[in-house]
Amino acid sequence: MSGTQSSSSLPAPIARLWEPLRERSRSNRALLLMAPLLVFELLLFVAPFLILLRISLTDGSQDLRYAPGTWSISGYTEVFTTDVLLNAITYSIKLGLVATAITVVIATFYAYAIWRAEGVVKSALLFSVILPLLTTLVIKTYAFWPLLSPNGTVNGILTSLNLVSEPIQFVPGTVGMVVGQVYIVLPYAVLAIYSVLSTMDWGIVEAARDLGASRPRSVLEVVVPQAMPGIIVATVISFAWSVGAYAAPGLLGDGQNQAKAFALVVEKRLLSNPQWEVATAYAVVMLLLMLVSIVLLTVTLNRFGGEFEYA
Amino acid sequence: MHRERLENVVFRAGYLAILTFMLLPLVVVVVTSFAESGNLAFPPENYSLVHYRAFFEETRWLSAFDNSLLVGVGTTVVATTLGVTAAFGHEIDDGRAGQALAPLVLVPLLIPPIILGISMRVYFVRAGLEASFLSLVLAHTLWATPLVYFVMRSVFSRFDWQLLDAAKDLGAGPIRSFVYAVLPNVKHGIFVGALLAFIISLQEFVMALFLSSRSTETIPVVAWTEIRQSLDPMVSVVSTFLIVISLIAIVIATIATNLDWLSKQLS
């Protein structure tokens, strides 16, 4: 791997980009192997995003979808002065936090159960996570209709047991939407936590129990802190995907949920409103808020995990 | 002792409840696909194959099925090529480029697909690739590649690199030594990565919603638009096919590796 061959044959602008990269890498060949993916990400992810950013900064006063060549922050001003948009931001972050909290608690418990299980039970539990993971979002959300609708299965059971007198309208509505969203992100969260737990030594938990810790306590004070890297990943994924949720509010939410869910608001703005700069500015603001919250969440959880270790 | 038994019961009831929660929606989908009536009730009153017959007569679903397969195969080829080569490059040289690559590949997964869909739609319109299969393949590759890449990184990190050096010492060129020394040891990983890429493409729909037209729409896109118009068991039929494909994929992947390994790669 001593690829130190000269790249002076490259055209000047490419060579100028390539040389610093090459100097910092140990071999040309490795760089060449990584180059296709780097180029792909630049062309298909970075470039489209920069265009999105550029459109969000165009002038919206002309009656066009977007006015090329103009510069203005009117899109951003509108985002921060329109109640509907601001409400949708807070609503979506709230939805993200609620779905994440429920998901991470269930996922931690389930990952622990998988870790402790053996043989057929372990396979069954793992299978129950992987199958929904590989099934399309549309179907997973749609499946909650026959289950949760007023004349659906759950209400049938509840009324036949005389637990409720009137069927409860889970879907369309907030409850159904949250249940659907939890179902969507749960497999990812479970696997993230399980993959960390599976490398852990059970002996530590046994030691805690020998020293007199009750079972719930040994889990809370030994297993959870050890699983923290997995729990952080699970939290980040659940939050990022729930804030930007599209399928669950679109299919299981009612009109009120749909009018507030960020992804649906952006879509509506983009398709019905001829002013793209507002929709794109909104997307950019939301993305920044999400990235900031993710960093905050990670930092907080890291500290939380750190404290736990000394408890 | 009594307390411990109670804890056991609660623990078991807890994970069995979650197990039910995980699998019940999929069971509902499969069972309602055999319903005789047109309304979506679980469990259905009578069973029949009437919706399956209707599915095979509906050209929109069938062409969407073809589109899904085409986009899926395209995504698999592109994502696997990009992911495997990059992971290989990263493994033999963990330089600056490699360190930049991992987050760059990962970030698209954390961005709401709606935002990716919007930005790519604007981008593809400019590039003249609007509503083409290529735009769908490229969009799905953006999501499938991270999985291939991270699966392959973990596979390559367990590979004994002395084998590659040995092949080179024996005079094999870079391609020959890769094919004969590396490939046989990592082929299961590549296979699982490719399978995951295919499944990702098969199920993605938010980006596809923005990037496809009537002639390129994939199955989840048709399912989504149909469900929004009316809920009917035809969607269950299509869903059943997709669930069966996922099942087959899991079985194949389990044979190639094992369930525990697969589950760790997916996280």
PDB file of N, CA and C in Angstrom, chain A residues 121-215:
ATOM      1  N   VAL A 121     -36.581 -18.754  22.384  1.00  0.00           N
ATOM      2  CA  VAL A 121     -37.181 -17.492  22.825  1.00  0.00           C
ATOM      3  C   VAL A 121     -36.361 -16.314  22.298  1.00  0.00           C
ATOM      4  N   LYS A 122     -35.040 -16.433  22.407  1.00  0.00           N
ATOM      5  CA  LYS A 122     -34.175 -15.364  21.926  1.00  0.00           C
ATOM      6  C   LYS A 122     -34.388 -15.140  20.428  1.00  0.00           C
ATOM      7  N   SER A 123     -34.414 -16.234  19.665  1.00  0.00           N
ATOM      8  CA  SER A 123     -34.631 -16.115  18.221  1.00  0.00           C
ATOM      9  C   SER A 123     -35.977 -15.461  17.923  1.00  0.00           C
ATOM     10  N   ALA A 124     -37.011 -15.896  18.679  1.00  0.00           N
ATOM     11  CA  ALA A 124     -38.349 -15.334  18.442  1.00  0.00           C
ATOM     12  C   ALA A 124     -38.353 -13.830  18.716  1.00  0.00           C
ATOM     13  N   LEU A 125     -37.716 -13.440  19.809  1.00  0.00           N
ATOM     14  CA  LEU A 125     -37.697 -12.021  20.165  1.00  0.00           C
ATOM     15  C   LEU A 125     -36.920 -11.213  19.114  1.00  0.00           C
ATOM     16  N   LEU A 126     -35.774 -11.749  18.693  1.00  0.00           N
ATOM     17  CA  LEU A 126     -34.981 -11.051  17.667  1.00  0.00           C
ATOM     18  C   LEU A 126     -35.767 -10.949  16.360  1.00  0.00           C
ATOM     19  N   PHE A 127     -36.418 -12.036  16.018  1.00  0.00           N
ATOM     20  CA  PHE A 127     -37.214 -12.069  14.793  1.00  0.00           C
ATOM     21  C   PHE A 127     -38.323 -11.014  14.836  1.00  0.00           C
ATOM     22  N   SER A 128     -38.962 -10.878  16.009  1.00  0.00           N
ATOM     23  CA  SER A 128     -40.059  -9.917  16.145  1.00  0.00           C
ATOM     24  C   SER A 128     -39.565  -8.489  15.954  1.00  0.00           C
ATOM     25  N   VAL A 129     -38.260  -8.273  16.097  1.00  0.00           N
ATOM     26  CA  VAL A 129     -37.713  -6.933  15.887  1.00  0.00           C
ATOM     27  C   VAL A 129     -37.325  -6.741  14.421  1.00  0.00           C
ATOM     28  N   ILE A 130     -36.730  -7.782  13.838  1.00  0.00           N
ATOM     29  CA  ILE A 130     -36.193  -7.643  12.483  1.00  0.00           C
ATOM     30  C   ILE A 130     -37.294  -7.598  11.432  1.00  0.00           C
ATOM     31  N   LEU A 131     -38.353  -8.395  11.635  1.00  0.00           N
ATOM     32  CA  LEU A 131     -39.414  -8.427  10.612  1.00  0.00           C
ATOM     33  C   LEU A 131     -40.095  -7.057  10.426  1.00  0.00           C
ATOM     34  N   PRO A 132     -40.545  -6.397  11.495  1.00  0.00           N
ATOM     35  CA  PRO A 132     -41.127  -5.055  11.291  1.00  0.00           C
ATOM     36  C   PRO A 132     -40.110  -4.075  10.719  1.00  0.00           C
ATOM     37  N   LEU A 133     -38.843  -4.258  11.112  1.00  0.00           N
ATOM     38  CA  LEU A 133     -37.791  -3.364  10.619  1.00  0.00           C
ATOM     39  C   LEU A 133     -37.687  -3.422   9.099  1.00  0.00           C
ATOM     40  N   LEU A 134     -37.925  -4.605   8.552  1.00  0.00           N
ATOM     41  CA  LEU A 134     -37.766  -4.779   7.115  1.00  0.00           C
ATOM     42  C   LEU A 134     -39.085  -4.649   6.359  1.00  0.00           C
ATOM     43  N   THR A 135     -40.124  -4.208   7.052  1.00  0.00           N
ATOM     44  CA  THR A 135     -41.427  -4.059   6.398  1.00  0.00           C
ATOM     45  C   THR A 135     -41.702  -2.576   6.163  1.00  0.00           C
ATOM     46  N   THR A 136     -42.320  -2.285   5.029  1.00  0.00           N
ATOM     47  CA  THR A 136     -42.455  -0.874   4.686  1.00  0.00           C
ATOM     48  C   THR A 136     -43.346  -0.085   5.648  1.00  0.00           C
ATOM     49  N   LEU A 137     -42.922   1.145   5.848  1.00  0.00           N
ATOM     50  CA  LEU A 137     -43.575   2.097   6.738  1.00  0.00           C
ATOM     51  C   LEU A 137     -45.065   2.215   6.472  1.00  0.00           C
ATOM     52  N   VAL A 138     -45.432   2.250   5.211  1.00  0.00           N
ATOM     53  CA  VAL A 138     -46.831   2.443   4.834  1.00  0.00           C
ATOM     54  C   VAL A 138     -47.681   1.335   5.436  1.00  0.00           C
ATOM     55  N   ILE A 139     -47.181   0.104   5.309  1.00  0.00           N
ATOM     56  CA  ILE A 139     -47.945  -1.048   5.771  1.00  0.00           C
ATOM     57  C   ILE A 139     -48.029  -1.090   7.281  1.00  0.00           C
ATOM     58  N   LYS A 140     -46.892  -0.767   7.927  1.00  0.00           N
ATOM     59  CA  LYS A 140     -46.879  -0.804   9.379  1.00  0.00           C
ATOM     60  C   LYS A 140     -47.881   0.183   9.961  1.00  0.00           C
ATOM     61  N   THR A 141     -47.978   1.349   9.343  1.00  0.00           N
ATOM     62  CA  THR A 141     -48.910   2.343   9.878  1.00  0.00           C
ATOM     63  C   THR A 141     -50.348   1.949   9.550  1.00  0.00           C
ATOM     64  N   TYR A 142     -50.529   1.477   8.332  1.00  0.00           N
ATOM     65  CA  TYR A 142     -51.857   1.098   7.873  1.00  0.00           C
ATOM     66  C   TYR A 142     -52.456   0.007   8.751  1.00  0.00           C
ATOM     67  N   ALA A 143     -51.607  -0.912   9.253  1.00  0.00           N
ATOM     68  CA  ALA A 143     -52.082  -2.042  10.042  1.00  0.00           C
ATOM     69  C   ALA A 143     -52.784  -1.604  11.321  1.00  0.00           C
ATOM     70  N   PHE A 144     -52.527  -0.373  11.771  1.00  0.00           N
ATOM     71  CA  PHE A 144     -53.163   0.058  13.009  1.00  0.00           C
ATOM     72  C   PHE A 144     -54.608   0.472  12.817  1.00  0.00           C
ATOM     73  N   TRP A 145     -55.036   0.634  11.563  1.00  0.00           N
ATOM     74  CA  TRP A 145     -56.438   0.984  11.333  1.00  0.00           C
ATOM     75  C   TRP A 145     -57.390  -0.103  11.803  1.00  0.00           C
ATOM     76  N   PRO A 146     -57.274  -1.343  11.281  1.00  0.00           N
ATOM     77  CA  PRO A 146     -58.202  -2.370  11.759  1.00  0.00           C
ATOM     78  C   PRO A 146     -58.055  -2.635  13.254  1.00  0.00           C
ATOM     79  N   LEU A 147     -56.882  -2.340  13.824  1.00  0.00           N
ATOM     80  CA  LEU A 147     -56.678  -2.607  15.240  1.00  0.00           C
ATOM     81  C   LEU A 147     -57.287  -1.521  16.121  1.00  0.00           C
ATOM     82  N   LEU A 148     -57.072  -0.272  15.751  1.00  0.00           N
ATOM     83  CA  LEU A 148     -57.374   0.816  16.685  1.00  0.00           C
ATOM     84  C   LEU A 148     -58.601   1.660  16.336  1.00  0.00           C
ATOM     85  N   SER A 149     -59.197   1.441  15.167  1.00  0.00           N
ATOM     86  CA  SER A 149     -60.329   2.292  14.800  1.00  0.00           C
ATOM     87  C   SER A 149     -61.513   2.020  15.743  1.00  0.00           C
ATOM     88  N   PRO A 150     -62.518   2.927  15.774  1.00  0.00           N
ATOM     89  CA  PRO A 150     -63.635   2.781  16.719  1.00  0.00           C
ATOM     90  C   PRO A 150     -64.313   1.417  16.648  1.00  0.00           C
ATOM     91  N   ASN A 151     -64.429   0.843  15.429  1.00  0.00           N
ATOM     92  CA  ASN A 151     -65.011  -0.506  15.385  1.00  0.00           C
ATOM     93  C   ASN A 151     -63.928  -1.572  15.177  1.00  0.00           C
ATOM     94  N   GLY A 152     -62.716  -1.249  15.597  1.00  0.00           N
ATOM     95  CA  GLY A 152     -61.582  -2.158  15.415  1.00  0.00           C
ATOM     96  C   GLY A 152     -61.443  -3.165  16.542  1.00  0.00           C
ATOM     97  N   THR A 153     -60.382  -3.954  16.442  1.00  0.00           N
ATOM     98  CA  THR A 153     -60.182  -5.082  17.349  1.00  0.00           C
ATOM     99  C   THR A 153     -60.040  -4.655  18.810  1.00  0.00           C
ATOM    100  N   VAL A 154     -59.192  -3.671  19.057  1.00  0.00           N
ATOM    101  CA  VAL A 154     -58.930  -3.264  20.445  1.00  0.00           C
ATOM    102  C   VAL A 154     -60.213  -2.761  21.101  1.00  0.00           C
ATOM    103  N   ASN A 155     -60.964  -1.917  20.374  1.00  0.00           N
ATOM    104  CA  ASN A 155     -62.220  -1.430  20.928  1.00  0.00           C
ATOM    105  C   ASN A 155     -63.213  -2.564  21.120  1.00  0.00           C
ATOM    106  N   GLY A 156     -63.190  -3.547  20.226  1.00  0.00           N
ATOM    107  CA  GLY A 156     -64.054  -4.712  20.367  1.00  0.00           C
ATOM    108  C   GLY A 156     -63.781  -5.442  21.672  1.00  0.00           C
ATOM    109  N   ILE A 157     -62.481  -5.635  21.957  1.00  0.00           N
ATOM    110  CA  ILE A 157     -62.100  -6.314  23.197  1.00  0.00           C
ATOM    111  C   ILE A 157     -62.500  -5.480  24.412  1.00  0.00           C
ATOM    112  N   LEU A 158     -62.223  -4.188  24.329  1.00  0.00           N
ATOM    113  CA  LEU A 158     -62.524  -3.315  25.464  1.00  0.00           C
ATOM    114  C   LEU A 158     -64.016  -3.288  25.765  1.00  0.00           C
ATOM    115  N   THR A 159     -64.854  -3.207  24.708  1.00  0.00           N
ATOM    116  CA  THR A 159     -66.297  -3.139  24.963  1.00  0.00           C
ATOM    117  C   THR A 159     -66.840  -4.486  25.425  1.00  0.00           C
ATOM    118  N   SER A 160     -66.321  -5.575  24.864  1.00  0.00           N
ATOM    119  CA  SER A 160     -66.837  -6.878  25.266  1.00  0.00           C
ATOM    120  C   SER A 160     -66.437  -7.196  26.708  1.00  0.00           C
ATOM    121  N   LEU A 161     -65.362  -6.611  27.184  1.00  0.00           N
ATOM    122  CA  LEU A 161     -64.958  -6.802  28.573  1.00  0.00           C
ATOM    123  C   LEU A 161     -65.631  -5.774  29.482  1.00  0.00           C
ATOM    124  N   ASN A 162     -66.479  -4.930  28.851  1.00  0.00           N
ATOM    125  CA  ASN A 162     -67.181  -3.877  29.586  1.00  0.00           C
ATOM    126  C   ASN A 162     -66.248  -2.865  30.257  1.00  0.00           C
ATOM    127  N   LEU A 163     -65.066  -2.732  29.687  1.00  0.00           N
ATOM    128  CA  LEU A 163     -64.127  -1.750  30.241  1.00  0.00           C
ATOM    129  C   LEU A 163     -64.498  -0.343  29.802  1.00  0.00           C
ATOM    130  N   VAL A 164     -65.045  -0.237  28.602  1.00  0.00           N
ATOM    131  CA  VAL A 164     -65.525   1.060  28.134  1.00  0.00           C
ATOM    132  C   VAL A 164     -66.954   0.873  27.616  1.00  0.00           C
ATOM    133  N   SER A 165     -67.767   1.908  27.765  1.00  0.00           N
ATOM    134  CA  SER A 165     -69.135   1.801  27.270  1.00  0.00           C
ATOM    135  C   SER A 165     -69.216   2.228  25.819  1.00  0.00           C
ATOM    136  N   GLU A 166     -68.430   3.244  25.481  1.00  0.00           N
ATOM    137  CA  GLU A 166     -68.395   3.752  24.100  1.00  0.00           C
ATOM    138  C   GLU A 166     -67.025   3.440  23.509  1.00  0.00           C
ATOM    139  N   PRO A 167     -66.960   3.044  22.239  1.00  0.00           N
ATOM    140  CA  PRO A 167     -65.640   2.826  21.629  1.00  0.00           C
ATOM    141  C   PRO A 167     -64.811   4.118  21.679  1.00  0.00           C
ATOM    142  N   ILE A 168     -63.531   3.966  21.932  1.00  0.00           N
ATOM    143  CA  ILE A 168     -62.644   5.135  21.970  1.00  0.00           C
ATOM    144  C   ILE A 168     -62.064   5.351  20.575  1.00  0.00           C
ATOM    145  N   GLN A 169     -62.005   6.600  20.162  1.00  0.00           N
ATOM    146  CA  GLN A 169     -61.442   6.864  18.844  1.00  0.00           C
ATOM    147  C   GLN A 169     -59.930   7.073  18.943  1.00  0.00           C
ATOM    148  N   PHE A 170     -59.194   5.936  18.831  1.00  0.00           N
ATOM    149  CA  PHE A 170     -57.728   6.030  18.843  1.00  0.00           C
ATOM    150  C   PHE A 170     -57.223   6.580  17.513  1.00  0.00           C
ATOM    151  N   VAL A 171     -57.792   6.034  16.422  1.00  0.00           N
ATOM    152  CA  VAL A 171     -57.474   6.549  15.097  1.00  0.00           C
ATOM    153  C   VAL A 171     -58.755   7.005  14.419  1.00  0.00           C
ATOM    154  N   PRO A 172     -58.745   8.087  13.637  1.00  0.00           N
ATOM    155  CA  PRO A 172     -57.622   9.011  13.572  1.00  0.00           C
ATOM    156  C   PRO A 172     -57.543   9.853  14.836  1.00  0.00           C
ATOM    157  N   GLY A 173     -56.345  10.053  15.324  1.00  0.00           N
ATOM    158  CA  GLY A 173     -56.186  10.845  16.530  1.00  0.00           C
ATOM    159  C   GLY A 173     -54.786  10.767  17.086  1.00  0.00           C
ATOM    160  N   THR A 174     -54.568  11.501  18.175  1.00  0.00           N
ATOM    161  CA  THR A 174     -53.218  11.608  18.729  1.00  0.00           C
ATOM    162  C   THR A 174     -52.700  10.271  19.250  1.00  0.00           C
ATOM    163  N   VAL A 175     -53.579   9.521  19.953  1.00  0.00           N
ATOM    164  CA  VAL A 175     -53.126   8.250  20.537  1.00  0.00           C
ATOM    165  C   VAL A 175     -52.635   7.303  19.443  1.00  0.00           C
ATOM    166  N   GLY A 176     -53.459   7.129  18.417  1.00  0.00           N
ATOM    167  CA  GLY A 176     -53.085   6.229  17.321  1.00  0.00           C
ATOM    168  C   GLY A 176     -51.794   6.675  16.657  1.00  0.00           C
ATOM    169  N   MET A 177     -51.677   7.993  16.468  1.00  0.00           N
ATOM    170  CA  MET A 177     -50.485   8.531  15.812  1.00  0.00           C
ATOM    171  C   MET A 177     -49.230   8.218  16.633  1.00  0.00           C
ATOM    172  N   VAL A 178     -49.310   8.417  17.944  1.00  0.00           N
ATOM    173  CA  VAL A 178     -48.140   8.158  18.793  1.00  0.00           C
ATOM    174  C   VAL A 178     -47.825   6.661  18.816  1.00  0.00           C
ATOM    175  N   VAL A 179     -48.871   5.827  18.953  1.00  0.00           N
ATOM    176  CA  VAL A 179     -48.649   4.378  18.947  1.00  0.00           C
ATOM    177  C   VAL A 179     -47.968   3.958  17.644  1.00  0.00           C
ATOM    178  N   GLY A 180     -48.478   4.470  16.525  1.00  0.00           N
ATOM    179  CA  GLY A 180     -47.901   4.140  15.222  1.00  0.00           C
ATOM    180  C   GLY A 180     -46.447   4.577  15.124  1.00  0.00           C
ATOM    181  N   GLN A 181     -46.159   5.769  15.598  1.00  0.00           N
ATOM    182  CA  GLN A 181     -44.792   6.285  15.521  1.00  0.00           C
ATOM    183  C   GLN A 181     -43.848   5.462  16.396  1.00  0.00           C
ATOM    184  N   VAL A 182     -44.312   5.097  17.580  1.00  0.00           N
ATOM    185  CA  VAL A 182     -43.491   4.255  18.468  1.00  0.00           C
ATOM    186  C   VAL A 182     -43.204   2.928  17.765  1.00  0.00           C
ATOM    187  N   TYR A 183     -44.235   2.382  17.135  1.00  0.00           N
ATOM    188  CA  TYR A 183     -44.054   1.108  16.438  1.00  0.00           C
ATOM    189  C   TYR A 183     -43.009   1.222  15.329  1.00  0.00           C
ATOM    190  N   ILE A 184     -43.002   2.368  14.648  1.00  0.00           N
ATOM    191  CA  ILE A 184     -42.060   2.564  13.548  1.00  0.00           C
ATOM    192  C   ILE A 184     -40.613   2.616  14.046  1.00  0.00           C
ATOM    193  N   VAL A 185     -40.368   3.332  15.135  1.00  0.00           N
ATOM    194  CA  VAL A 185     -38.975   3.518  15.562  1.00  0.00           C
ATOM    195  C   VAL A 185     -38.487   2.459  16.549  1.00  0.00           C
ATOM    196  N   LEU A 186     -39.426   1.732  17.164  1.00  0.00           N
ATOM    197  CA  LEU A 186     -39.032   0.776  18.205  1.00  0.00           C
ATOM    198  C   LEU A 186     -37.966  -0.250  17.763  1.00  0.00           C
ATOM    199  N   PRO A 187     -38.119  -0.896  16.584  1.00  0.00           N
ATOM    200  CA  PRO A 187     -37.111  -1.899  16.211  1.00  0.00           C
ATOM    201  C   PRO A 187     -35.692  -1.337  16.159  1.00  0.00           C
ATOM    202  N   TYR A 188     -35.553  -0.134  15.614  1.00  0.00           N
ATOM    203  CA  TYR A 188     -34.219   0.470  15.523  1.00  0.00           C
ATOM    204  C   TYR A 188     -33.655   0.718  16.914  1.00  0.00           C
ATOM    205  N   ALA A 189     -34.514   1.221  17.812  1.00  0.00           N
ATOM    206  CA  ALA A 189     -34.070   1.514  19.175  1.00  0.00           C
ATOM    207  C   ALA A 189     -33.673   0.236  19.902  1.00  0.00           C
ATOM    208  N   VAL A 190     -34.485  -0.810  19.757  1.00  0.00           N
ATOM    209  CA  VAL A 190     -34.185  -2.080  20.429  1.00  0.00           C
ATOM    210  C   VAL A 190     -32.825  -2.616  19.967  1.00  0.00           C
ATOM    211  N   LEU A 191     -32.603  -2.615  18.655  1.00  0.00           N
ATOM    212  CA  LEU A 191     -31.355  -3.178  18.134  1.00  0.00           C
ATOM    213  C   LEU A 191     -30.147  -2.352  18.565  1.00  0.00           C
ATOM    214  N   ALA A 192     -30.314  -1.027  18.593  1.00  0.00           N
ATOM    215  CA  ALA A 192     -29.194  -0.178  19.004  1.00  0.00           C
ATOM    216  C   ALA A 192     -28.779  -0.521  20.430  1.00  0.00           C
ATOM    217  N   ILE A 193     -29.763  -0.724  21.319  1.00  0.00           N
ATOM    218  CA  ILE A 193     -29.446  -1.022  22.716  1.00  0.00           C
ATOM    219  C   ILE A 193     -28.954  -2.463  22.853  1.00  0.00           C
ATOM    220  N   TYR A 194     -29.602  -3.363  22.130  1.00  0.00           N
ATOM    221  CA  TYR A 194     -29.212  -4.772  22.224  1.00  0.00           C
ATOM    222  C   TYR A 194     -27.765  -4.989  21.780  1.00  0.00           C
ATOM    223  N   SER A 195     -27.361  -4.289  20.700  1.00  0.00           N
ATOM    224  CA  SER A 195     -26.006  -4.531  20.192  1.00  0.00           C
ATOM    225  C   SER A 195     -24.955  -4.113  21.221  1.00  0.00           C
ATOM    226  N   VAL A 196     -25.275  -3.145  22.073  1.00  0.00           N
ATOM    227  CA  VAL A 196     -24.337  -2.771  23.138  1.00  0.00           C
ATOM    228  C   VAL A 196     -24.402  -3.785  24.277  1.00  0.00           C
ATOM    229  N   LEU A 197     -25.635  -4.130  24.677  1.00  0.00           N
ATOM    230  CA  LEU A 197     -25.798  -5.089  25.778  1.00  0.00           C
ATOM    231  C   LEU A 197     -25.113  -6.418  25.492  1.00  0.00           C
ATOM    232  N   SER A 198     -25.201  -6.864  24.215  1.00  0.00           N
ATOM    233  CA  SER A 198     -24.702  -8.196  23.903  1.00  0.00           C
ATOM    234  C   SER A 198     -23.188  -8.313  24.091  1.00  0.00           C
ATOM    235  N   THR A 199     -22.507  -7.182  24.189  1.00  0.00           N
ATOM    236  CA  THR A 199     -21.059  -7.252  24.423  1.00  0.00           C
ATOM    237  C   THR A 199     -20.744  -7.157  25.909  1.00  0.00           C
ATOM    238  N   MET A 200     -21.804  -7.038  26.730  1.00  0.00           N
ATOM    239  CA  MET A 200     -21.607  -6.797  28.156  1.00  0.00           C
ATOM    240  C   MET A 200     -21.450  -8.109  28.920  1.00  0.00           C
ATOM    241  N   ASP A 201     -20.742  -8.043  30.026  1.00  0.00           N
ATOM    242  CA  ASP A 201     -20.492  -9.221  30.844  1.00  0.00           C
ATOM    243  C   ASP A 201     -21.582  -9.362  31.905  1.00  0.00           C
ATOM    244  N   TRP A 202     -22.321 -10.477  31.867  1.00  0.00           N
ATOM    245  CA  TRP A 202     -23.416 -10.701  32.809  1.00  0.00           C
ATOM    246  C   TRP A 202     -22.890 -10.802  34.242  1.00  0.00           C
ATOM    247  N   GLY A 203     -21.644 -11.189  34.378  1.00  0.00           N
ATOM    248  CA  GLY A 203     -21.036 -11.335  35.698  1.00  0.00           C
ATOM    249  C   GLY A 203     -21.135 -10.086  36.561  1.00  0.00           C
ATOM    250  N   ILE A 204     -21.082  -8.908  35.911  1.00  0.00           N
ATOM    251  CA  ILE A 204     -21.156  -7.656  36.669  1.00  0.00           C
ATOM    252  C   ILE A 204     -22.516  -7.530  37.360  1.00  0.00           C
ATOM    253  N   VAL A 205     -23.569  -7.900  36.605  1.00  0.00           N
ATOM    254  CA  VAL A 205     -24.910  -7.807  37.177  1.00  0.00           C
ATOM    255  C   VAL A 205     -25.045  -8.817  38.317  1.00  0.00           C
ATOM    256  N   GLU A 206     -24.492  -9.999  38.113  1.00  0.00           N
ATOM    257  CA  GLU A 206     -24.539 -11.023  39.152  1.00  0.00           C
ATOM    258  C   GLU A 206     -23.817 -10.556  40.406  1.00  0.00           C
ATOM    259  N   ALA A 207     -22.697  -9.895  40.193  1.00  0.00           N
ATOM    260  CA  ALA A 207     -21.933  -9.384  41.333  1.00  0.00           C
ATOM    261  C   ALA A 207     -22.778  -8.396  42.123  1.00  0.00           C
ATOM    262  N   ALA A 208     -23.483  -7.510  41.393  1.00  0.00           N
ATOM    263  CA  ALA A 208     -24.323  -6.520  42.059  1.00  0.00           C
ATOM    264  C   ALA A 208     -25.395  -7.216  42.891  1.00  0.00           C
ATOM    265  N   ARG A 209     -25.945  -8.305  42.320  1.00  0.00           N
ATOM    266  CA  ARG A 209     -27.002  -9.018  43.052  1.00  0.00           C
ATOM    267  C   ARG A 209     -26.434  -9.718  44.276  1.00  0.00           C
ATOM    268  N   ASP A 210     -25.228 -10.283  44.127  1.00  0.00           N
ATOM    269  CA  ASP A 210     -24.598 -10.937  45.271  1.00  0.00           C
ATOM    270  C   ASP A 210     -24.352  -9.940  46.386  1.00  0.00           C
ATOM    271  N   LEU A 211     -24.127  -8.697  45.993  1.00  0.00           N
ATOM    272  CA  LEU A 211     -23.868  -7.666  46.997  1.00  0.00           C
ATOM    273  C   LEU A 211     -25.168  -7.112  47.560  1.00  0.00           C
ATOM    274  N   GLY A 212     -26.282  -7.697  47.164  1.00  0.00           N
ATOM    275  CA  GLY A 212     -27.545  -7.351  47.804  1.00  0.00           C
ATOM    276  C   GLY A 212     -28.472  -6.471  46.997  1.00  0.00           C
ATOM    277  N   ALA A 213     -28.113  -6.123  45.768  1.00  0.00           N
ATOM    278  CA  ALA A 213     -28.999  -5.284  44.968  1.00  0.00           C
ATOM    279  C   ALA A 213     -30.198  -6.110  44.510  1.00  0.00           C
ATOM    280  N   SER A 214     -31.383  -5.514  44.576  1.00  0.00           N
ATOM    281  CA  SER A 214     -32.560  -6.211  44.060  1.00  0.00           C
ATOM    282  C   SER A 214     -32.455  -6.246  42.547  1.00  0.00           C
ATOM    283  N   ARG A 215     -33.320  -7.055  41.923  1.00  0.00           N
ATOM    284  CA  ARG A 215     -33.198  -7.170  40.460  1.00  0.00           C
ATOM    285  C   ARG A 215     -33.479  -5.864  39.720  1.00  0.00           C
TER     286      ARG A 215
END
